[in-house]
Coordinates of C-alpha atoms in Angstrom, one line a residue:
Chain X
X1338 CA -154.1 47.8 -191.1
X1339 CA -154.5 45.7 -187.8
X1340 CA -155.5 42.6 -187.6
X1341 CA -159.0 43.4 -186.2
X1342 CA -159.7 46.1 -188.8
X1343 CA -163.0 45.0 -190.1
X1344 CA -163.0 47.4 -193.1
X1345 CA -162.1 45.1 -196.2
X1346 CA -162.9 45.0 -199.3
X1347 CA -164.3 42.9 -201.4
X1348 CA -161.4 41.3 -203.0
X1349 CA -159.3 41.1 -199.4
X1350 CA -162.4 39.1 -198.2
X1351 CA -161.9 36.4 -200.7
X1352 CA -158.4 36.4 -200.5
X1353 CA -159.0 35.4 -196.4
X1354 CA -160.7 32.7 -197.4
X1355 CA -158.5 31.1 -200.3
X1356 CA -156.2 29.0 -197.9
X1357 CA -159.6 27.3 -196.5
X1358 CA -161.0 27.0 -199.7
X1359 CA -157.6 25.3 -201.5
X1360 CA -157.4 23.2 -198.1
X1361 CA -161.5 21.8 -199.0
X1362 CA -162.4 23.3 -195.3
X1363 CA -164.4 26.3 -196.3
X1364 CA -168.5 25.8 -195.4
X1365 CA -170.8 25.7 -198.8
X1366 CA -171.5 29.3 -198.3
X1367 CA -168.2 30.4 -198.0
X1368 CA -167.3 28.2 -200.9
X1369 CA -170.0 29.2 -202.8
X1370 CA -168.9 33.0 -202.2
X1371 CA -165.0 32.1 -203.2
X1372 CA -166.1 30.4 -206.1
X1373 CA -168.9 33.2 -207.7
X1374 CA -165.7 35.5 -207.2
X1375 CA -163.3 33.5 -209.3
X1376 CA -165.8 33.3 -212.2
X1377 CA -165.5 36.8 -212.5
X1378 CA -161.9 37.7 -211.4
X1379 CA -160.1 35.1 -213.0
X1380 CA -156.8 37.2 -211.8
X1381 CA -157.2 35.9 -208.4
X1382 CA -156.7 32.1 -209.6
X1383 CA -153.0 32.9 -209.1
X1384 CA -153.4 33.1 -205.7
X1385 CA -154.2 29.6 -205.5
X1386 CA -151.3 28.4 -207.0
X1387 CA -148.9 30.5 -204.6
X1388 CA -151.3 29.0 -201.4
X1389 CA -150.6 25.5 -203.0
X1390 CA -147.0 26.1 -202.9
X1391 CA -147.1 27.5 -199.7
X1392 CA -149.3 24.8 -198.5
X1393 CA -146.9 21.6 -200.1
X1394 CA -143.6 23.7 -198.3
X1395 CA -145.5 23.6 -194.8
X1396 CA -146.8 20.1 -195.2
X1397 CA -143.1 19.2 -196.2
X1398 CA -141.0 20.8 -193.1
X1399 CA -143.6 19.5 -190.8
X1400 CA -143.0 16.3 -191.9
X1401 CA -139.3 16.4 -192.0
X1402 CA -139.6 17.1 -188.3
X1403 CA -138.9 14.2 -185.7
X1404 CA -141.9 12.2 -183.3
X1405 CA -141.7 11.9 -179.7
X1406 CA -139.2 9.4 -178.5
X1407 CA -139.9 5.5 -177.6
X1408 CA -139.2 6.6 -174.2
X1409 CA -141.8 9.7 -174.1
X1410 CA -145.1 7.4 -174.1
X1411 CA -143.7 5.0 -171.0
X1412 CA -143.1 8.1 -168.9
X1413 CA -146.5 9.4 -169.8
X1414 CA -147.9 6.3 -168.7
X1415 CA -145.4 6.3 -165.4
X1416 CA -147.3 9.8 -164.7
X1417 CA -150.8 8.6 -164.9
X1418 CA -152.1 9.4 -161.4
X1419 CA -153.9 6.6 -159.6
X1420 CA -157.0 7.6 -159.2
X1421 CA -160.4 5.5 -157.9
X1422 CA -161.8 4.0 -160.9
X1423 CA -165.7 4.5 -160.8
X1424 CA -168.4 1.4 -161.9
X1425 CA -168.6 2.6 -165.5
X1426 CA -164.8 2.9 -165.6
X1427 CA -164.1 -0.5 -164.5
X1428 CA -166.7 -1.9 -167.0
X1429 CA -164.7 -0.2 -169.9
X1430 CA -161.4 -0.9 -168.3
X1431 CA -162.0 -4.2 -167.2
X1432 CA -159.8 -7.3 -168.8
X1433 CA -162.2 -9.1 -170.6
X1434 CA -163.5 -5.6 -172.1
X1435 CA -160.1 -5.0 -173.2
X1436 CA -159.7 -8.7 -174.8
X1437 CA -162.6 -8.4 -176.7
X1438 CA -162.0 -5.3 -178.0
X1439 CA -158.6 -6.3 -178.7
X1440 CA -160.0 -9.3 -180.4
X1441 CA -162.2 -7.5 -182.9
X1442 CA -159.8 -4.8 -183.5
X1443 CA -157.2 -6.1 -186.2
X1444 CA -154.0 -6.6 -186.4
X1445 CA -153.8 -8.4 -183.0
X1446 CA -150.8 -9.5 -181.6
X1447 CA -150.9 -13.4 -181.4
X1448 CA -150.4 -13.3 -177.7
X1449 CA -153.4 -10.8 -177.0
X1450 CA -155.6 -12.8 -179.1
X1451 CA -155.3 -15.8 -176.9
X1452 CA -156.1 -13.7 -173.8
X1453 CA -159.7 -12.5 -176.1
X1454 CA -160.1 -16.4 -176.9
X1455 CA -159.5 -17.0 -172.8
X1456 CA -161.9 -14.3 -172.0
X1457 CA -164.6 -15.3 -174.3
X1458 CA -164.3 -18.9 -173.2
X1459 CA -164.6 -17.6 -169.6
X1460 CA -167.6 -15.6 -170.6
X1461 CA -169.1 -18.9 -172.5
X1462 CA -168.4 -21.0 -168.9
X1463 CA -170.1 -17.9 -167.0
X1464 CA -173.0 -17.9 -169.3
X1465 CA -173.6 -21.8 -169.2
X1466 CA -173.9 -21.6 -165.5
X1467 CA -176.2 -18.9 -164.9
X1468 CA -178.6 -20.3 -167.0
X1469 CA -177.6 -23.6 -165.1
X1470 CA -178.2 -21.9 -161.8
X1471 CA -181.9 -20.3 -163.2
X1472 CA -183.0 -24.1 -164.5
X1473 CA -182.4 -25.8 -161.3
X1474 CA -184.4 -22.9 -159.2
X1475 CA -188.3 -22.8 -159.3
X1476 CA -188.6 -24.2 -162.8
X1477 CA -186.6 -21.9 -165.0
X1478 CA -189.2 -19.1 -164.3
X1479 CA -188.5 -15.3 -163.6
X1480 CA -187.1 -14.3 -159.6
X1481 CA -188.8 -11.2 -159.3
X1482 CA -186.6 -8.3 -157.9
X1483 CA -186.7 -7.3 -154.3
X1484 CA -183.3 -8.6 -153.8
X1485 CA -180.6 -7.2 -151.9
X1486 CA -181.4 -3.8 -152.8
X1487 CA -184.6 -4.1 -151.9
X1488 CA -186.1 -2.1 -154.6
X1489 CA -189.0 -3.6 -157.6
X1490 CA -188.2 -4.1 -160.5
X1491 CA -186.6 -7.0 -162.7
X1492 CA -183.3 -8.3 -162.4
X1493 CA -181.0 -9.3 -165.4
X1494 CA -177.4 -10.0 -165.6
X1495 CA -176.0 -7.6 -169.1
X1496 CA -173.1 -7.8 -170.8
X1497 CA -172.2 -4.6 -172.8
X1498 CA -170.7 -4.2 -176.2
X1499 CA -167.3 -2.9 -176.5
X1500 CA -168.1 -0.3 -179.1
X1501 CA -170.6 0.9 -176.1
X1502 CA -169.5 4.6 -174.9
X1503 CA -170.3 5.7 -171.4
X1504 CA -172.9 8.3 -173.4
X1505 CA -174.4 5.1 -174.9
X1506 CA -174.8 3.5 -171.6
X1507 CA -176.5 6.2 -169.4
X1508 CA -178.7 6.4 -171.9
X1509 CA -179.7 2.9 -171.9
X1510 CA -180.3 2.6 -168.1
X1511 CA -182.8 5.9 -168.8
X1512 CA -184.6 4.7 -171.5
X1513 CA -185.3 1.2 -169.2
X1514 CA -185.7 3.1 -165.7
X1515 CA -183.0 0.8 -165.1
X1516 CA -179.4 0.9 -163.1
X1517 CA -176.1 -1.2 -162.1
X1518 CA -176.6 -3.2 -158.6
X1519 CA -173.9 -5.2 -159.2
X1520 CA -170.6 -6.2 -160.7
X1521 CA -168.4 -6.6 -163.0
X1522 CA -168.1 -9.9 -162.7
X1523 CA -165.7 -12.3 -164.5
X1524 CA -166.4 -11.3 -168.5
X1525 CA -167.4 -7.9 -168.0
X1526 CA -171.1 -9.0 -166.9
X1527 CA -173.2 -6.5 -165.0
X1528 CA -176.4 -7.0 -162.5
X1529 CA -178.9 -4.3 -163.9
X1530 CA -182.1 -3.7 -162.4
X1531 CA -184.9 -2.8 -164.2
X1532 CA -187.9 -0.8 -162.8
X1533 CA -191.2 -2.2 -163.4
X1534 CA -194.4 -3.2 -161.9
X1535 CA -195.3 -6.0 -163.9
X1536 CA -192.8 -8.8 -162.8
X1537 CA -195.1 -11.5 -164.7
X1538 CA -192.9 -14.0 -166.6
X1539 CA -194.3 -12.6 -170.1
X1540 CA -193.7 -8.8 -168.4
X1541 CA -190.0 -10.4 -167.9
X1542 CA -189.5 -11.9 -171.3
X1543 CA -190.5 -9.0 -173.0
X1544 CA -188.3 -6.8 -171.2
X1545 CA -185.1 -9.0 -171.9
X1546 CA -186.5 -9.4 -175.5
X1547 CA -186.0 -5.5 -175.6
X1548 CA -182.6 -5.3 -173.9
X1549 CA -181.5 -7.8 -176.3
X1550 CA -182.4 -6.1 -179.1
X1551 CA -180.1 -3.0 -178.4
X1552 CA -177.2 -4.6 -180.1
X1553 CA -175.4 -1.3 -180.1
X1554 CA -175.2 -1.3 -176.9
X1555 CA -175.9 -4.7 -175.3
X1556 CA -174.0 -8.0 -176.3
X1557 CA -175.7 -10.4 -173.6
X1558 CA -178.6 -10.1 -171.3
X1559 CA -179.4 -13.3 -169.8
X1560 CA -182.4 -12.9 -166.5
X1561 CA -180.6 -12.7 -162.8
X1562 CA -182.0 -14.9 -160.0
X1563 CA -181.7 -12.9 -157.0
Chain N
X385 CA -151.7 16.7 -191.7
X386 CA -154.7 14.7 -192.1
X387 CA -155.0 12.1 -189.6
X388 CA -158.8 11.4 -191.3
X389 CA -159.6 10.0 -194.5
X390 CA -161.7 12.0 -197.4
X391 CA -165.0 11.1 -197.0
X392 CA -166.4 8.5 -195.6
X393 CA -163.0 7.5 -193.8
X394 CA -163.9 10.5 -191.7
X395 CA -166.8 9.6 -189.7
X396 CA -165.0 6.2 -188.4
X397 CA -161.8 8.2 -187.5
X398 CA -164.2 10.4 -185.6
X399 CA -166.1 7.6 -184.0
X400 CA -162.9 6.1 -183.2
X401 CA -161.8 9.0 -181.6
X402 CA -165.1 9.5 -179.6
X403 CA -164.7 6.1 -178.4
X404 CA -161.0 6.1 -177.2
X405 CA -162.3 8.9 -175.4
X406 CA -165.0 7.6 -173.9
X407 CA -162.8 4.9 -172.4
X408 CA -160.3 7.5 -171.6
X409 CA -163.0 8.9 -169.2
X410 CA -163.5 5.6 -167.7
X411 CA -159.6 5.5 -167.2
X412 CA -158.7 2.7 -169.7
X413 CA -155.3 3.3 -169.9
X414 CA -155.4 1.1 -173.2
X415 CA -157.6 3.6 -175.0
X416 CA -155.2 6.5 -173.5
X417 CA -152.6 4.7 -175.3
X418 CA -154.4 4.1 -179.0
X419 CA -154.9 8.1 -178.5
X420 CA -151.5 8.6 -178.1
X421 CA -150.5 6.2 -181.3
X422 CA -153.0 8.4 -183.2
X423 CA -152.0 12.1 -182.1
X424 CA -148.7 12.1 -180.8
X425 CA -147.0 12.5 -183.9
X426 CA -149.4 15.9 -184.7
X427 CA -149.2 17.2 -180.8
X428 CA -145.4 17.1 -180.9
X429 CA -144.8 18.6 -184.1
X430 CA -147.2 21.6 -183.6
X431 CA -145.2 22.3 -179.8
X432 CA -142.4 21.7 -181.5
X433 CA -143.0 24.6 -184.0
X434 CA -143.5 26.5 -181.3
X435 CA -140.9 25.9 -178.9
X436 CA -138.6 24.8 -181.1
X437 CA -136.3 22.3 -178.2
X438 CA -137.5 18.7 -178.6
X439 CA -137.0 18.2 -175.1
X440 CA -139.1 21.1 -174.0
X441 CA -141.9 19.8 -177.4
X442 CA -141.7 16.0 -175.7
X443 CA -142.1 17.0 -172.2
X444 CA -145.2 19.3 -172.9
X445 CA -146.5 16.3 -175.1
X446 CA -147.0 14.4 -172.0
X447 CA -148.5 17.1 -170.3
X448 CA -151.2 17.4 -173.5
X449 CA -151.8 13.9 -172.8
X450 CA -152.2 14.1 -169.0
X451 CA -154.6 16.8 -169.3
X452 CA -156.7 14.7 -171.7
X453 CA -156.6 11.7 -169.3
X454 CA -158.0 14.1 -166.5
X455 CA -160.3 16.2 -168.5
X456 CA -161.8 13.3 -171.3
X457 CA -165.1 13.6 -169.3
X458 CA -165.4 16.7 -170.0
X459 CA -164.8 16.4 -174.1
X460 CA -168.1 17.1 -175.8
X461 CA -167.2 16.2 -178.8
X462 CA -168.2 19.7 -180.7
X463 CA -164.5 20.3 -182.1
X464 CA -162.8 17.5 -183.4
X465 CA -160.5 15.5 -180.9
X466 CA -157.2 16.6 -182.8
X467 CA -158.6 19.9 -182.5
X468 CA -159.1 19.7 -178.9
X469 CA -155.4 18.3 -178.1
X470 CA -154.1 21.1 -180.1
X471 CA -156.0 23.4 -178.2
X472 CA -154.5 21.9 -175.0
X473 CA -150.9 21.9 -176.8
X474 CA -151.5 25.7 -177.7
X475 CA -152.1 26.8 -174.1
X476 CA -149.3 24.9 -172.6
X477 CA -146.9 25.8 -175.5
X478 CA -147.7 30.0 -174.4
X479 CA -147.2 29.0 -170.8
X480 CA -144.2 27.7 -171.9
X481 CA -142.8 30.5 -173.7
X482 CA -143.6 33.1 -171.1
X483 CA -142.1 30.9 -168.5
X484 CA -139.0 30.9 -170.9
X485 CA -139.1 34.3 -172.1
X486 CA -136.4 33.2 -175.0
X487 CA -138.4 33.7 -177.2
X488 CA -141.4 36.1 -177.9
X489 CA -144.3 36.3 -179.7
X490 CA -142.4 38.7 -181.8
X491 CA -141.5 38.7 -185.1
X492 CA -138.3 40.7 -185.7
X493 CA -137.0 38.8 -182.5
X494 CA -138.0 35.6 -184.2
X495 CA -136.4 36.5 -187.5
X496 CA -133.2 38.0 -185.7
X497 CA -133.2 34.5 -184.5
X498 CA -133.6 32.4 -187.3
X499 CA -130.9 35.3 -189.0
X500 CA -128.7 34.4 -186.5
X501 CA -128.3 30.3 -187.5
X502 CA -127.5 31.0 -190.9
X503 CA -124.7 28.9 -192.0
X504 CA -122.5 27.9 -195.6
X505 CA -125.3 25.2 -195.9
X506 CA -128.1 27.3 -195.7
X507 CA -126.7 30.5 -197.5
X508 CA -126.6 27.8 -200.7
X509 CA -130.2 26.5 -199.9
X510 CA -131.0 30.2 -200.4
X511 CA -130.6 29.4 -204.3
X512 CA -133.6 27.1 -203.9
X513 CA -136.9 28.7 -203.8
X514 CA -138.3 26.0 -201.9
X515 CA -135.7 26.3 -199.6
X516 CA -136.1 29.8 -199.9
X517 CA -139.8 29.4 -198.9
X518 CA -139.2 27.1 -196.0
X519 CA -137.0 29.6 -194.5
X520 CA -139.5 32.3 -194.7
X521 CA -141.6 30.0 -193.0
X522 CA -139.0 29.5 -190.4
X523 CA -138.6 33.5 -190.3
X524 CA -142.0 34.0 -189.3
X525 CA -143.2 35.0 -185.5
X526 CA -144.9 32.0 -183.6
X527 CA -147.7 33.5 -183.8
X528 CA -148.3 33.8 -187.9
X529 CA -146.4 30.1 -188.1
X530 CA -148.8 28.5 -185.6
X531 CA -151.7 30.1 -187.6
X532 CA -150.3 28.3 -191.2
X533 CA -149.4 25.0 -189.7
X534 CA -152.8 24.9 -188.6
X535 CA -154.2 25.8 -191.5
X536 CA -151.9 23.9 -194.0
X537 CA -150.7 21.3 -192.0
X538 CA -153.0 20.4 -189.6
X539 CA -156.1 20.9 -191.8
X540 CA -158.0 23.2 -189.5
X541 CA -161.2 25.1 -190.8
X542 CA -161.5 28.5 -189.5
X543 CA -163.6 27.2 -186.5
X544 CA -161.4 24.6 -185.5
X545 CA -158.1 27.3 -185.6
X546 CA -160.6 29.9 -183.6
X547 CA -161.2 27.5 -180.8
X548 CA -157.5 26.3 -180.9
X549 CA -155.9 30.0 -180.6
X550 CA -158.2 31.4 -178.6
X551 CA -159.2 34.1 -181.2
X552 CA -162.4 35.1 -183.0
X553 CA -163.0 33.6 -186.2
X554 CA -162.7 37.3 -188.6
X555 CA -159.0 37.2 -186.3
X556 CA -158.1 33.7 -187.3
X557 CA -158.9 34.9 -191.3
X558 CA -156.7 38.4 -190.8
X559 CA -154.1 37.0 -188.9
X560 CA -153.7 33.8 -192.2
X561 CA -153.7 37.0 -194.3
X562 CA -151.0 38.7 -192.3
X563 CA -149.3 35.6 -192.3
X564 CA -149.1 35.1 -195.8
X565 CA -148.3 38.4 -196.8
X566 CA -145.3 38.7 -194.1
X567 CA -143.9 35.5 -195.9
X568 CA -144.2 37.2 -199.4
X569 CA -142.5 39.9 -198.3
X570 CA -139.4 37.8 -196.7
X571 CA -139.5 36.2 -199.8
X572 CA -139.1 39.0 -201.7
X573 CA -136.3 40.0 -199.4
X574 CA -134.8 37.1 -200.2
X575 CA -134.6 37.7 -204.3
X576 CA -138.2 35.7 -205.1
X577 CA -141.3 38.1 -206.3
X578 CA -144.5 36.9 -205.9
X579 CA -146.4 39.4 -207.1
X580 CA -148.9 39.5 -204.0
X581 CA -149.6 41.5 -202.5

């Protein structure tokens, strides 16, 4: 019989399906199927113990066999092509991303974990003065947002979360009407631009109040003075 | 080889996955390497299977992990990411053997083979029936080993092995059976009745 001949009976069906169904990958149907069969044809149990034993003797010289070298993974890297590294991808391949990630991804090595503490500090400092820099200019209140790219909207300077995907991102600056203008800057901070018609300072709180509340996606949003 | 845990253990190693390859689309090389720590160990083994040269197994390895540097963008997500490396490794591991053309996707060739590396140490494994087994497994072509490392050792559902090999999913569940019932009758060959088929 080849191995496209689709006339099987019942029994050679089932028996198809035993190494999925030993291995807990069969779908409930499937399983369902396998396991009405058994009830009845308690003789095919046996199989299952020869599919364990096969199963145990793969898993075994599989795992006797050796792992790439030390030196495989340094050429890999010394292969990486360079290649022009797009907004998005210097965002999630920035240093400060990087810290941070490495920070809340245990065990750290002692030395990256000062670098995090450095880049959160520097993030901190950053923080401090653009709120510094929106108190000393027209009373704390909102800059509306023909800036440099001359288009209206709302300006705010975001910081993303690490956990953030590039999926997870796009969708954000969709959901808002919003895009990048600017950045990074030093701690991963990004100038987004928000779309709106309403540039009043409660239009511009309640905006930021929004951003802010995407946690999943958005560790810091702080308004931009442009 | 399950590089996920049993339940809930299995939606972070998945998330964690999606995100390393997120930021492998980005071009974090950091996240290229945490892929690498997580999959390299599965990659080579299955090439190596193949192949069987380590040199020839570590060298394609890098060329798995190139491919998934340029093509992360293009990862949906729908298969698993070990699934989708082991796709990659699949089609580089054929390319690899035609280029070579020492050794076929044929199974007498592939048992003549294995015949022909018999030594005093492995003619007294031969009393062991796990031993015994193993060699069968050994005996088999690439093409019905590939199809029960996947399976037993790598954990693939029939989907997953479908989008691997290239094959429909009623092939992936006649080529297992084939598989399985070459292997029982090397075994019986080799002095061990199984009684199936």
């Amino acid at each position: 019989m080849s191995e496209d001949e689709t006339a099987l009976s019942e029994r050679e069906e089932i028996e198809m399906l035993l190494p999925w169904y030993v291995g807990g990958s069969l779908d409930a149907t499937d399983r369902d199927r396998v396991e009405r069969y058994l009830a009845h044809h308690p003789e095919v149990r046996r199989q299952l113990e020869l599919i364990r034993e096969e199963r145990h003797e793969t898993i075994l010289a599989n795992e006797a066999l050796p792992t790439p070298s030390a030196l495989a993974l340094e050429r890999l890297m010394a292969a990486l092509p360079e290649r022009r590294r797009g907004l998005l991808g210097r965002l999630l391949a920035s240093e400060g991303y990087r810290a941070i990630a490495e920070l809340l991804t245990p065990p750290t090595p002692r030395a990256v974990r000062y670098g995090a503490y450095a880049a959160a500090c520097l993030l901190l400092v950053q923080s401090l003065a653009i709120t510094a820099l929106l108190v000393e200019g027209n009373g704390g209140g909102y800059q509306t947002a023909a800036g440099k790219d001359g288009g209206e909207g709302l300006s705010f300077f975001v910081g993303f979360t690490d956990t953030a995907s590039t999926a997870d991102l796009t969708r954000l600056l969709q959901e808002f009407d919003a895009r990048i203008v600017d950045g990074p800057k030093p701690g991963g901070i990004y100038q987004v631009k928000v779309r709106i018609s309403d540039r009043s300072p409660v239009a511009a709180d309640a905006l930021q109040r929004r951003l802010a509340a995407r946690r999943d996606v958005v560790r810091l949003v702080l308004p931009a003075k442009e | 080889m399950r590089d996920v845990d049993p339940g809930g253990g299995a939606m972070n190693e998945k998330a964690h996955d999606a995100q390393l390859m997120a930021r492998i689309a980005a071009q974090d090389q950091a996240a290229l390497r945490g892929l690498y720590a997580r999959h390299q160990a599965r990659v080579f083994r299955f090439l190596l299977r193949l192949v069987r040269q380590e040199a020839i197994a570590e060298e394609l390895t890098n060329e798995v992990f190139l491919e998934a540097w340029r093509n992360a963008g293009t990862f949906e997500g729908k298969a698993s990411t070990a699934a989708w490396l082991l796709s990659i490794a699949h089609h580089r591991a054929v390319s690899a053997l035609r280029r070579r053309r020492e050794e076929s996707w044929n199974e007498e060739e592939a048992a003549e083979i294995a015949d022909a590396k018999d030594s005093p140490e492995v003619e007294l494994q031969k009393t062991d029936k796990a031993a015994i087994l193993r060699r069968c497994l050994e005996q088999l072509s690439p093409e019905h080993r590939e199809v029960i490392d996947l399976v037993y050792y790598h954990e693939m559902s029939i989907g997953a092995v479908s989008s691997i090999v290239g094959i429909p999913e009623s092939t992936v569940k006649t080529r297992m059976f084939y598989a399985r019932k070459r292997m029982s009758e090397l075994l019986k060959s080799a002095g061990v009745d199984r009684g199936w088929p």
